[in-house]
Short mmCIF file of C-alpha atoms and ligand atoms in Angstrom, two decimals:
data_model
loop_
_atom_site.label_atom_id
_atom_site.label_comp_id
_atom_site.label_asym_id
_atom_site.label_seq_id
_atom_site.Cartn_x
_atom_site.Cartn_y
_atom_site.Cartn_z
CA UNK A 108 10.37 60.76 -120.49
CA UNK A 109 10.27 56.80 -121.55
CA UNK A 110 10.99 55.98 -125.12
CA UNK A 111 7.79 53.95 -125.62
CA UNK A 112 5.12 56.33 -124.64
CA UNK A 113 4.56 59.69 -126.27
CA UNK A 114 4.24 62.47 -123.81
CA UNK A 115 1.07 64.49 -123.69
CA UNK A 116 0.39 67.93 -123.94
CA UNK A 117 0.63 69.17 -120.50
CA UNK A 118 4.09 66.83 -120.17
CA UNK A 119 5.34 68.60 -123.33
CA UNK A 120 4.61 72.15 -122.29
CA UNK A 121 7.18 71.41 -118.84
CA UNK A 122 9.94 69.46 -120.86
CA UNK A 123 10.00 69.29 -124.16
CA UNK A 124 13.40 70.55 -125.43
CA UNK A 125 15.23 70.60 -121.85
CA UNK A 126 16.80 68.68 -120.03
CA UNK A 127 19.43 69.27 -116.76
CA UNK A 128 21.81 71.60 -117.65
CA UNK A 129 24.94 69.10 -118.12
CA UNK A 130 27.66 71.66 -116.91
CA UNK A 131 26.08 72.45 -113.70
CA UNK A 132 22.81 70.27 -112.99
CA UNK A 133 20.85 73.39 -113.04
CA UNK A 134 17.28 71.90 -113.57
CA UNK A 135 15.21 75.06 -114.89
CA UNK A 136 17.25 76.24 -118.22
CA UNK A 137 19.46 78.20 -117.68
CA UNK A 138 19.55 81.94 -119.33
CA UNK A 139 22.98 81.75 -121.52
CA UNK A 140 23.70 85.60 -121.54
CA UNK A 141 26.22 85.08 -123.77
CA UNK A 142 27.12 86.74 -127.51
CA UNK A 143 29.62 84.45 -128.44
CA UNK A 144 30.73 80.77 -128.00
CA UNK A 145 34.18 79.38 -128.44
CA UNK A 146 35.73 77.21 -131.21
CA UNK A 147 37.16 73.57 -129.91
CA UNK A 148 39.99 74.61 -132.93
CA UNK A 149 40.14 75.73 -136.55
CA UNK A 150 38.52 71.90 -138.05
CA UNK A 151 35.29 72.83 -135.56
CA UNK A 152 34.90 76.18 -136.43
CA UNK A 153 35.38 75.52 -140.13
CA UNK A 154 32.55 72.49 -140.05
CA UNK A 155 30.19 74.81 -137.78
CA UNK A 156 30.61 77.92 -140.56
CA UNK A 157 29.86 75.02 -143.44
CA UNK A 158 26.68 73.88 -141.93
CA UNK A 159 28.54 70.43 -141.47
CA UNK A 160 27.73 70.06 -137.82
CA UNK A 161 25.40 71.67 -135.34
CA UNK A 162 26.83 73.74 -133.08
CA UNK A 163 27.12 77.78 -131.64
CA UNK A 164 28.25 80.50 -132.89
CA UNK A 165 26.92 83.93 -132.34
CA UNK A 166 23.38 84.39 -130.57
CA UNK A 167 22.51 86.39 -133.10
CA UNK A 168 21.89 82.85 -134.77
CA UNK A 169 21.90 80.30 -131.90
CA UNK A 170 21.77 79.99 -128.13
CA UNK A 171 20.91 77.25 -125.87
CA UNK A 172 18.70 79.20 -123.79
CA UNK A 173 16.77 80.27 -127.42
CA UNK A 174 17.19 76.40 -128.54
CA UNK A 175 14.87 74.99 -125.73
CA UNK A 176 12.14 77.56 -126.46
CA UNK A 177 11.99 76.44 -129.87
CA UNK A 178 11.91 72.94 -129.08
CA UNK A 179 9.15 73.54 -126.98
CA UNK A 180 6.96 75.20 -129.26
CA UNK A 181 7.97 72.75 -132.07
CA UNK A 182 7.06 70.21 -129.71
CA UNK A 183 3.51 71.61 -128.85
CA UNK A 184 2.49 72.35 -131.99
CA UNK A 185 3.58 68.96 -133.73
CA UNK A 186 6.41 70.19 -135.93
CA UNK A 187 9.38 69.30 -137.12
CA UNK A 188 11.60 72.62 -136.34
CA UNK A 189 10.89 75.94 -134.54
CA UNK A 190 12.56 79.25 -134.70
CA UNK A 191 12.45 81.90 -131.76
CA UNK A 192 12.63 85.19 -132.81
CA UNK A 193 12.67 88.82 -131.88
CA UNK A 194 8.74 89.36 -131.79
CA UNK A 195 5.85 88.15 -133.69
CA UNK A 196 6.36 90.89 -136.52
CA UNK A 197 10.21 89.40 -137.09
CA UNK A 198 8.96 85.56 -137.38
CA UNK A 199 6.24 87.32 -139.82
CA UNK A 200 9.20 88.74 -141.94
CA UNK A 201 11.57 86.20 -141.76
CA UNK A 202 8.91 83.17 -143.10
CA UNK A 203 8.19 85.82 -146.15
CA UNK A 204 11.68 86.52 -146.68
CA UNK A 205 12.29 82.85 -147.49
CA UNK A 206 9.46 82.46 -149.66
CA UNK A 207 8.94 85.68 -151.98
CA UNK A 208 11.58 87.56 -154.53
CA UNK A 209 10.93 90.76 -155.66
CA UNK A 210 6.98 91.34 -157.07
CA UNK A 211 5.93 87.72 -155.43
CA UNK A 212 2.52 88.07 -154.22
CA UNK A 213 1.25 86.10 -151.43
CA UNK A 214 -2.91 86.27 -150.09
CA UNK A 215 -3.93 86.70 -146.81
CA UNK A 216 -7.17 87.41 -144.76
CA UNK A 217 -8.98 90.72 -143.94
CA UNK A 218 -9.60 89.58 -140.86
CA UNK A 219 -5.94 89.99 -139.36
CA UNK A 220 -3.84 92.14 -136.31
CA UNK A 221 -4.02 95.53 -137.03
CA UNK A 222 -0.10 95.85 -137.17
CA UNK A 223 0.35 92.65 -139.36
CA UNK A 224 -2.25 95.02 -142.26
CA UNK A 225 0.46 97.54 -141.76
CA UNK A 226 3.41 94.95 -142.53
CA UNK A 227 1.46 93.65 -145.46
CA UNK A 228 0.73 96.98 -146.76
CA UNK A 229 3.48 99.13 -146.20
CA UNK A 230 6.92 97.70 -145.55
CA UNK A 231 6.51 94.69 -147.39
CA UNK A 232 6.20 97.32 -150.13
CA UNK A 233 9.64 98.24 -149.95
CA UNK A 234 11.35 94.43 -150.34
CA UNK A 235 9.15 94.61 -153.69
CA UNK A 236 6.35 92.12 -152.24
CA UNK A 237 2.46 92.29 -152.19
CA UNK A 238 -0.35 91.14 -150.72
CA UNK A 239 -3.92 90.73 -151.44
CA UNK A 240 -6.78 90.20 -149.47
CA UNK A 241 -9.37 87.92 -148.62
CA UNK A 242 -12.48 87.50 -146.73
CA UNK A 243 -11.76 84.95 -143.58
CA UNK A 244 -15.00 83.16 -144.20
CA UNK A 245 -15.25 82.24 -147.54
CA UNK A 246 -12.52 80.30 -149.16
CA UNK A 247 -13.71 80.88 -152.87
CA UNK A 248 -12.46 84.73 -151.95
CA UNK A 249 -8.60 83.11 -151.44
CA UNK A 250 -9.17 81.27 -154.60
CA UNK A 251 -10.41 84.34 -156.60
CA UNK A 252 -7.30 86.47 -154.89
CA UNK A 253 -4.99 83.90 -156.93
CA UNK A 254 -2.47 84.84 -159.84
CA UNK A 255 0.78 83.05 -161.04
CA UNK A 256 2.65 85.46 -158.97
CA UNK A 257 0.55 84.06 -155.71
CA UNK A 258 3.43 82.31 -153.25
CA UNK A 259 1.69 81.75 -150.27
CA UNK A 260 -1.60 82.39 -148.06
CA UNK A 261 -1.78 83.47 -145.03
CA UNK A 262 -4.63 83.51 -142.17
CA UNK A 263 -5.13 83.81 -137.85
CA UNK A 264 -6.45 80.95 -136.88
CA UNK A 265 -8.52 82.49 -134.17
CA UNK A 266 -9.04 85.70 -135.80
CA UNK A 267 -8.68 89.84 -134.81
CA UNK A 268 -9.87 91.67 -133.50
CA UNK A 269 -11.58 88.51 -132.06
CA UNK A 270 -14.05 85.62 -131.65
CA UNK A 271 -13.86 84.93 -135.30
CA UNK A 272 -13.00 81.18 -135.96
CA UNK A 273 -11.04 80.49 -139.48
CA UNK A 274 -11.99 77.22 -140.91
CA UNK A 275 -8.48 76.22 -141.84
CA UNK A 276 -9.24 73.05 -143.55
CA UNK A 277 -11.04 74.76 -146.22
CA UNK A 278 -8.25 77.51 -147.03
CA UNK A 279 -5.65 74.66 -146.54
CA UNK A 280 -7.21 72.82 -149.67
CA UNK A 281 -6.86 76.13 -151.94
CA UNK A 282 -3.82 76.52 -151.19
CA UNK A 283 -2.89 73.08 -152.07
CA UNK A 284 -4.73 73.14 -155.32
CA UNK A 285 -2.26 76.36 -155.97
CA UNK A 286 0.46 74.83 -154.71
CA UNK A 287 1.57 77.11 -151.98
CA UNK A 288 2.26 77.00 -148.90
CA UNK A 289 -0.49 77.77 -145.76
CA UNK A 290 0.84 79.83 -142.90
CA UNK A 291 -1.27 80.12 -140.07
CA UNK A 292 -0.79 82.80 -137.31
CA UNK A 293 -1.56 80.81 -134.01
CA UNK A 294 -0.89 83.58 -131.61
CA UNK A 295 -4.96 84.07 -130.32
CA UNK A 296 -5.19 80.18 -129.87
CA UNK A 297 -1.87 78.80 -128.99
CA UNK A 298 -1.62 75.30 -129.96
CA UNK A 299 -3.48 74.36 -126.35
CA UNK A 300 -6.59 75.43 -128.42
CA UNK A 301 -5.81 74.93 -132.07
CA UNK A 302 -2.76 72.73 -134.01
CA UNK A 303 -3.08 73.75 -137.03
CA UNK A 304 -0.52 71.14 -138.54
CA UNK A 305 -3.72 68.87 -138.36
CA UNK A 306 -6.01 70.97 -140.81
CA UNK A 307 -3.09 71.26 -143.29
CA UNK A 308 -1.00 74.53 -142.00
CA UNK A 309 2.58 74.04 -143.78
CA UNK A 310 3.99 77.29 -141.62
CA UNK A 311 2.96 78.25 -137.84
CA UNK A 312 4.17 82.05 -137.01
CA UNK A 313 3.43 82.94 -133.24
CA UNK A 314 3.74 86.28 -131.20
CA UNK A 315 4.83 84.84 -128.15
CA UNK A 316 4.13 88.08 -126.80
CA UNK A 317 0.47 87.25 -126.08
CA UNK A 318 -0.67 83.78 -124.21
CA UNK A 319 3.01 81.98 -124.98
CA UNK A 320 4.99 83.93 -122.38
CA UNK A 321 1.52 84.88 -120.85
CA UNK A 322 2.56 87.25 -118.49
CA UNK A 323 2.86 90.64 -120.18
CA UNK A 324 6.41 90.66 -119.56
CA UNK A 325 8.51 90.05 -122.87
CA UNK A 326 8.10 90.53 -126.86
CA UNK A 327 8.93 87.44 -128.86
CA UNK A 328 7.81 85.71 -131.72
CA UNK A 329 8.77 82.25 -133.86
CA UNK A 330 7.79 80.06 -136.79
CA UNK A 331 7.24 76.50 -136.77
CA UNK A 332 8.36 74.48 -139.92
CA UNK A 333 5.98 71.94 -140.06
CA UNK A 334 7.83 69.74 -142.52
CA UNK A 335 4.45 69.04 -144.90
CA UNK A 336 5.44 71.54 -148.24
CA UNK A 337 7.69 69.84 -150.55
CA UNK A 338 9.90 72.26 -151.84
CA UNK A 339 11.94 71.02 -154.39
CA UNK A 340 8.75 69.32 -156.03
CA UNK A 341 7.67 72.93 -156.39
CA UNK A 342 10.50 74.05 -157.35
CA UNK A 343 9.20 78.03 -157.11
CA UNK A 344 11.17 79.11 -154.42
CA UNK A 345 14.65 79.40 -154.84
CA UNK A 346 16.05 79.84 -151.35
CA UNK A 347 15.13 76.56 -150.16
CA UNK A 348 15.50 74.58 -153.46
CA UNK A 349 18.28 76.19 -156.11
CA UNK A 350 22.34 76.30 -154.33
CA UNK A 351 22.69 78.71 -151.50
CA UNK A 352 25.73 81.12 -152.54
CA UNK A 353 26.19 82.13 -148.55
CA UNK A 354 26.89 77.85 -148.11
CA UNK A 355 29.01 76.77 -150.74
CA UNK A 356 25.82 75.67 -152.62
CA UNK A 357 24.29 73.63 -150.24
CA UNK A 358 20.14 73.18 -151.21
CA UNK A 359 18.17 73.36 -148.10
CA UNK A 360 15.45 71.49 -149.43
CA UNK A 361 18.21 68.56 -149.99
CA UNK A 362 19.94 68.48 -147.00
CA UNK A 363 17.59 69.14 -144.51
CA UNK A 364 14.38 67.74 -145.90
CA UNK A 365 11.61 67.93 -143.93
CA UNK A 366 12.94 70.96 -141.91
CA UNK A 367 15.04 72.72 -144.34
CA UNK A 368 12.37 76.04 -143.90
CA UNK A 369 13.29 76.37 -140.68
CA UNK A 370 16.87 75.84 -141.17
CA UNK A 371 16.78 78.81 -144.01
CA UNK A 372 15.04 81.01 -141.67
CA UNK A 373 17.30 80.75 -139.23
CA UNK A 374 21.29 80.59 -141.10
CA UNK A 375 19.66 83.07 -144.35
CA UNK A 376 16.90 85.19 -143.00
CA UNK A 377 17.90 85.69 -139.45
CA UNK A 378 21.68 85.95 -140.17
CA UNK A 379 21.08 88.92 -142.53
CA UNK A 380 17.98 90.52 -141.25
CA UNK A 381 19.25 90.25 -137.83
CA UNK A 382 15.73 90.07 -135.55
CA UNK A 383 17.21 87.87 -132.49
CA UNK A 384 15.81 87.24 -129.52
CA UNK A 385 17.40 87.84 -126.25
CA UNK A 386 18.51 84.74 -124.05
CA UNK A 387 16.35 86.60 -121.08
CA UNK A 388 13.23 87.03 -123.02
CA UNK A 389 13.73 83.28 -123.79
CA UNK A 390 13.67 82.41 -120.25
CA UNK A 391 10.83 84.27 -119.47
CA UNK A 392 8.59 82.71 -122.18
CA UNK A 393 9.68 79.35 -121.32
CA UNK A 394 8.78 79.83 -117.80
CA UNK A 395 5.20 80.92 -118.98
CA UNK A 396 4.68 77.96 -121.21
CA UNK A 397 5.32 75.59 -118.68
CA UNK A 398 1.68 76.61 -117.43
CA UNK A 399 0.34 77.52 -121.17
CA UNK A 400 -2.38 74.72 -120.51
CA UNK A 401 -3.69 75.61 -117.01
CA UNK A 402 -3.68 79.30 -117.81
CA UNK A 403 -4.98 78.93 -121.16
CA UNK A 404 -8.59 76.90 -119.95
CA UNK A 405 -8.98 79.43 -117.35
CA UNK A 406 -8.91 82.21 -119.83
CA UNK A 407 -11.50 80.67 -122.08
CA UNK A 408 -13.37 79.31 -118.67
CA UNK A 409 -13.42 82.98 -117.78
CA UNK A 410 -13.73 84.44 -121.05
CA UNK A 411 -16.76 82.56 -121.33
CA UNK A 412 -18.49 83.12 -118.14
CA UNK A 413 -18.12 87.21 -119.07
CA UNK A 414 -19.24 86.96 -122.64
CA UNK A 415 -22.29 85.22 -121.12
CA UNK A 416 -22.81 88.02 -118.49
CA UNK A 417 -22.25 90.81 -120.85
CA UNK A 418 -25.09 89.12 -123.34
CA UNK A 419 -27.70 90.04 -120.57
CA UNK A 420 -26.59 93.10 -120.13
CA UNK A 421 -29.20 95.97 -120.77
CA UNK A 422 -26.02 98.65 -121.84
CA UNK A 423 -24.93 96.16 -124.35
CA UNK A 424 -26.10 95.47 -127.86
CA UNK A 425 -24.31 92.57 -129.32
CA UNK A 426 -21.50 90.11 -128.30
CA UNK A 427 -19.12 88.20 -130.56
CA UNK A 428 -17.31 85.26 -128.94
CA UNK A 429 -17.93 82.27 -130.70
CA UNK A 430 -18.12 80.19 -127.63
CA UNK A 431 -21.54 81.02 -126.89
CA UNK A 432 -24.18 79.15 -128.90
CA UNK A 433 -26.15 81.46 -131.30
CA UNK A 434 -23.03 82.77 -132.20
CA UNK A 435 -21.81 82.74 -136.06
CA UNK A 436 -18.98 80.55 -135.23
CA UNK A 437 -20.30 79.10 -132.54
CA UNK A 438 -20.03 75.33 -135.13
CA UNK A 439 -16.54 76.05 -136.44
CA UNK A 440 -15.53 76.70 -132.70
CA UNK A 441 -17.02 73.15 -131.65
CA UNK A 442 -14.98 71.49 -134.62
CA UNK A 443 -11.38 73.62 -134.00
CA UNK A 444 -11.12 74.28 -131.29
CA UNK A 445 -13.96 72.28 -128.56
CA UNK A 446 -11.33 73.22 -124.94
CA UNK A 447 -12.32 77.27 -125.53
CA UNK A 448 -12.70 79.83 -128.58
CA UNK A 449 -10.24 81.80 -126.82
CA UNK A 450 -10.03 84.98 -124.24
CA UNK A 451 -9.73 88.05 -126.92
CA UNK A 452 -13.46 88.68 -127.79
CA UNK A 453 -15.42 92.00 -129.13
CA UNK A 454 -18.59 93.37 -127.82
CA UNK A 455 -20.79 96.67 -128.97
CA UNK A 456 -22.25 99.06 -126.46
CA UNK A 457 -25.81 100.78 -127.19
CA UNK A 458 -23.86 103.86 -125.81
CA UNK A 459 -21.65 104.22 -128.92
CA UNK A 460 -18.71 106.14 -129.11
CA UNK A 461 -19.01 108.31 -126.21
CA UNK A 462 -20.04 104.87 -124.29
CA UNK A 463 -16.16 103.36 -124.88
CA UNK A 464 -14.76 106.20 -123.93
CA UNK A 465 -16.82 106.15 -120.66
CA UNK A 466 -16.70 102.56 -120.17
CA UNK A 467 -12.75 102.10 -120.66
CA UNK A 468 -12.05 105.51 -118.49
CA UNK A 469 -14.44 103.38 -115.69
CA UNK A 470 -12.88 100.22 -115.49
CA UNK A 471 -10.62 99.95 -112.40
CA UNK A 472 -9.57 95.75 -112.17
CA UNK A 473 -9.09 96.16 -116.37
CA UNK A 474 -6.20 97.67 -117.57
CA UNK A 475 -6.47 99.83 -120.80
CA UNK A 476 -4.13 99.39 -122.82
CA UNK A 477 -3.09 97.88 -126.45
CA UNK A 478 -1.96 94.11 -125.34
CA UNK A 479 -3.75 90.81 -125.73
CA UNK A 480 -3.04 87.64 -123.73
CA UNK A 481 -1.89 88.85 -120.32
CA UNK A 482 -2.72 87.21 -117.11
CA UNK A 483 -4.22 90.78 -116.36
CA UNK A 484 -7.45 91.23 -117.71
CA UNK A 485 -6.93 93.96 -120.90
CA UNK A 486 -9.67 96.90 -122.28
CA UNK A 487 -9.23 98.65 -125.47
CA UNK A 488 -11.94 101.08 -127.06
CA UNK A 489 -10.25 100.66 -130.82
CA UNK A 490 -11.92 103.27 -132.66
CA UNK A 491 -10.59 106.06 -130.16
CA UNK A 492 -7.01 104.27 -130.14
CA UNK A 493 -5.58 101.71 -132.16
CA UNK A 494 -8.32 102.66 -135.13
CA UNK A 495 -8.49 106.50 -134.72
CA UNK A 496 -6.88 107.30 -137.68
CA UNK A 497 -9.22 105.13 -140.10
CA UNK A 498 -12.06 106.56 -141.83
CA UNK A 499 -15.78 105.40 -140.37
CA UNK A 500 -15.80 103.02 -143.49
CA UNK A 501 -12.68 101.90 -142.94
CA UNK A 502 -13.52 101.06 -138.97
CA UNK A 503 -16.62 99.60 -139.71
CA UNK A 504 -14.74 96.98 -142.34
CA UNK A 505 -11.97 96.40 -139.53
CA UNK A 506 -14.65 95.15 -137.19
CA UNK A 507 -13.76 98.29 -135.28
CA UNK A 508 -16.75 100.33 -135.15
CA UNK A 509 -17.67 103.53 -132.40
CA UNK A 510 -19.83 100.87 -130.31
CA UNK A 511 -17.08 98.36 -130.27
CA UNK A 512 -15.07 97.60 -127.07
CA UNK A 513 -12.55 95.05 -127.19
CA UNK A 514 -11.61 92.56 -123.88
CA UNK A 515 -8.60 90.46 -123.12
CA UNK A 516 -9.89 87.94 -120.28
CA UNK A 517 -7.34 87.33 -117.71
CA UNK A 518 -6.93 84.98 -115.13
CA UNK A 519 -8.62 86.69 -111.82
CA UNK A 520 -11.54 86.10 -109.98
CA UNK A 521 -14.14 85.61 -113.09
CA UNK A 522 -16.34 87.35 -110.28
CA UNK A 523 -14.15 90.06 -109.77
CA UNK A 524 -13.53 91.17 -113.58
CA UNK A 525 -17.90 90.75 -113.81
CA UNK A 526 -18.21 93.14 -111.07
CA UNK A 527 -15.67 95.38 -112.47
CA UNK A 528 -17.34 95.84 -115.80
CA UNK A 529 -20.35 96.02 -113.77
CA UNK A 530 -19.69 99.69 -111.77
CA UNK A 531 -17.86 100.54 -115.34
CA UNK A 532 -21.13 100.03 -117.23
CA UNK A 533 -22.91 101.62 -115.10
CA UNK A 534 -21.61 104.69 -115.81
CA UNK A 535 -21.92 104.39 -119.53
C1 PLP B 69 0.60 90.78 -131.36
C2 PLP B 69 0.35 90.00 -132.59
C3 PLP B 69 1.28 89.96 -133.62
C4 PLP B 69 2.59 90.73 -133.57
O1 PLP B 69 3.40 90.22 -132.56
P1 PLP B 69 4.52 91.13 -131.81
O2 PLP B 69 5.11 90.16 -130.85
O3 PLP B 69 3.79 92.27 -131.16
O4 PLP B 69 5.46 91.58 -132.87
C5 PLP B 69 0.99 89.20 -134.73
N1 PLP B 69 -0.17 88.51 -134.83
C6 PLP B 69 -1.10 88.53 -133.85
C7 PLP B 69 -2.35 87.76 -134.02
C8 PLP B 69 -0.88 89.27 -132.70
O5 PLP B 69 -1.80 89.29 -131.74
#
């Protein structure tokens, strides 16, 4: 790539962060199976241990199979550091590990993956941390969810369980009047959709899991730092601005400025909590962003061409995918995110209950199953699976109702996955 001209998104997606390997020549990265990496002598080791100089140590921390993945989705989402982690849940806990101490409280939407309410709620818990929620569309609710304890607020960009568009902008400016931090959860639109750095996101977490790696093949997950939250103006969060005992008292706000988050993450949170990813999972992800872009517009393409089909459908009684005009967030999916509102959508059948249960044991082309972002197209009837053991009230509030049949679009025939809902419906 030339110095003078800045690469575009598609360019990005195939190089950024890789180059030849310079040992070998190998041209696709190469998957460093490796737990260890030696010392040049005692001076290197010393100055690697002391943060002095970038370098290996233990994968648990780095490896240069894990370093180009980051650099890639740094790269593609506009930020100044990435960190690749075990899984989408692990880049979750590690960004909240650097920001909260024992009884911080941080906001975040309603509207969120069903196993990201469970982190919230439950384990977080146990480190001493809360959360409170917030209603998705209306940004008065984050400001009303406030308290002096508040540390951060968090929100999907593109929404679960789907087709609900978060108007970023307007939660970003709360959360700079309160002087936190804005992490964003980018995993339904991937930044070929949505960069959320640009509507004031200080934090990007990903499950790389869904359309990242794209190919139902490997869990991962990572955080962008995206080098906009001063943190030693703040001054309220003492891991990245008060001495680091672990370092011999280096700040990480200090020395690493603009990407000293990403540097705690990685040498505090990840050394101690331990969620790695493997060097083989890295590979695989990096091989599916290389085609993020193409496969991304042919899910939306596709996702919209079904959500179209299924809103003339006698069987059905509503759809929600905020491409199609009429929608509720049909505008804020025109101003966010204009390529696609995404493949993960929501529709209800007149059928009810009994109708999911018919239509997902139907499908043949559809898997069923509890996924999102495959190349496979994906079926789940939440209120007999992934909801069953909510109360009808609490269903209904989850947007996961006895009607409600969630879809994954993937990247066949758009004619094929019609005409396999098609002989499914029909015997709804
Ligand atoms: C899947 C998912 C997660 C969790 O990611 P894992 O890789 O499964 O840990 C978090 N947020 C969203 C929006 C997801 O879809």
């Amino acid at each position: 790539m030339s110095a003078e001209r800045k690469p575009g998104f598609n360019t990005l997606a195939i190089h950024a962060g890789a180059q030849p390997d310079p040992a070998t020549g190998a041209r696709a990265t190469p998957i460093y199976q490796t737990t260890s990496y030696v010392f040049e002598d005692v001076d290197h080791a010393a100055a690697l241990f002391n943060l002095e100089t970038f370098g290996n140590i233990y994968t648990r921390i780095t490896n240069p199979t894990q370093a180009v993945l980051e650099e890639r989705v740094a790269a593609l989402e506009g930020g100044t550091a990435g960190l690749a982690v075990a899984s989408g849940h692990a880049a979750q806990a590690l960004v909240f590990h650097v920001l909260l101490e024992p009884g911080d409280e941080f906001v975040a939407a309603r509207q969120l993956y069903g196993g990201s309410i469970n982190q919230f709620t439950q384990s977080f818990k146990k480190f001493g941390w809360s959360v409170r929620f917030a209603d998705t569309d209306d940004a008065g609710s984050f400001r009303a969810a406030l308290t002096p304890k508040t540390k951060a607020i968090f929100v999907e960009s593109i929404a679960n369980p789907g087709g609900i568009i978060t108007d970023i902008a307007a939660i970003s400016a709360v959360a700079k009047d309160a002087g936190v931090p804005l992490i964003v959860d980018n995993t339904l639109a991937t930044p070929y959709l949505i960069r959320p750095i640009q509507h004031g996101a200080d934090i990007i977490v990903h499950s790389l899991t869904k359309f990242l790696g794209g190919h139902g093949n490997s869990i991962g997950g990572a955080i962008v730092d995206c080098g906009t939250f001063d943190w030693l103006a703040s001054g309220r969060y003492p891991t990245l601005s008060e001495p680091s005992p672990s370092y011999h008292g280096i700040i990480f706000a200090e020395t690493f400025g603009n990407f000293g988050f990403a540097i705690a993450a990685r040498v505090f949170s990840l050394r101690d909590l331990g969620p790695a990813i493997s060097p083989f999972n890295a590979f695989l992800i990096l091989t599916g962003i290389e085609t993020l872009p193409l496969r991304m517009q042919r899910h939306c393409d596709n996702a919209l061409s079904v959500a179209e089909w299924l809103s003339g459908h006698e069987k059905v009684a509503w759809v929600n995918y905020a491409g199609l005009p009429g929608n509720k967030y049909y505008a804020l999916a025109r101003r966010y995110c204009p390529l696609g509102a995404g493949a993960v959508f929501t529709f209800g059948l007149k059928g009810g209950y009994e109708g999911g249960v018919r239509l997902v044991s139907n499908v043949r082309l559809f898997s069923h199953l509890a996924n999102i972002g495959d190349t496979r197209s994906l079926i789940i009837h939440p209120a007999s699976t992934t909801h069953r053991q909510l109360s009808d009230e609490q269903r209904a509030r989850a947007g996961a109702g006895p009607e409600v049949v969630r879809l994954s679009v993937g990247l066949e025939d758009v004619a094929d996955i019609i005409a396999d809902l098609d002989q499914a419906l029909a015997a709804v």
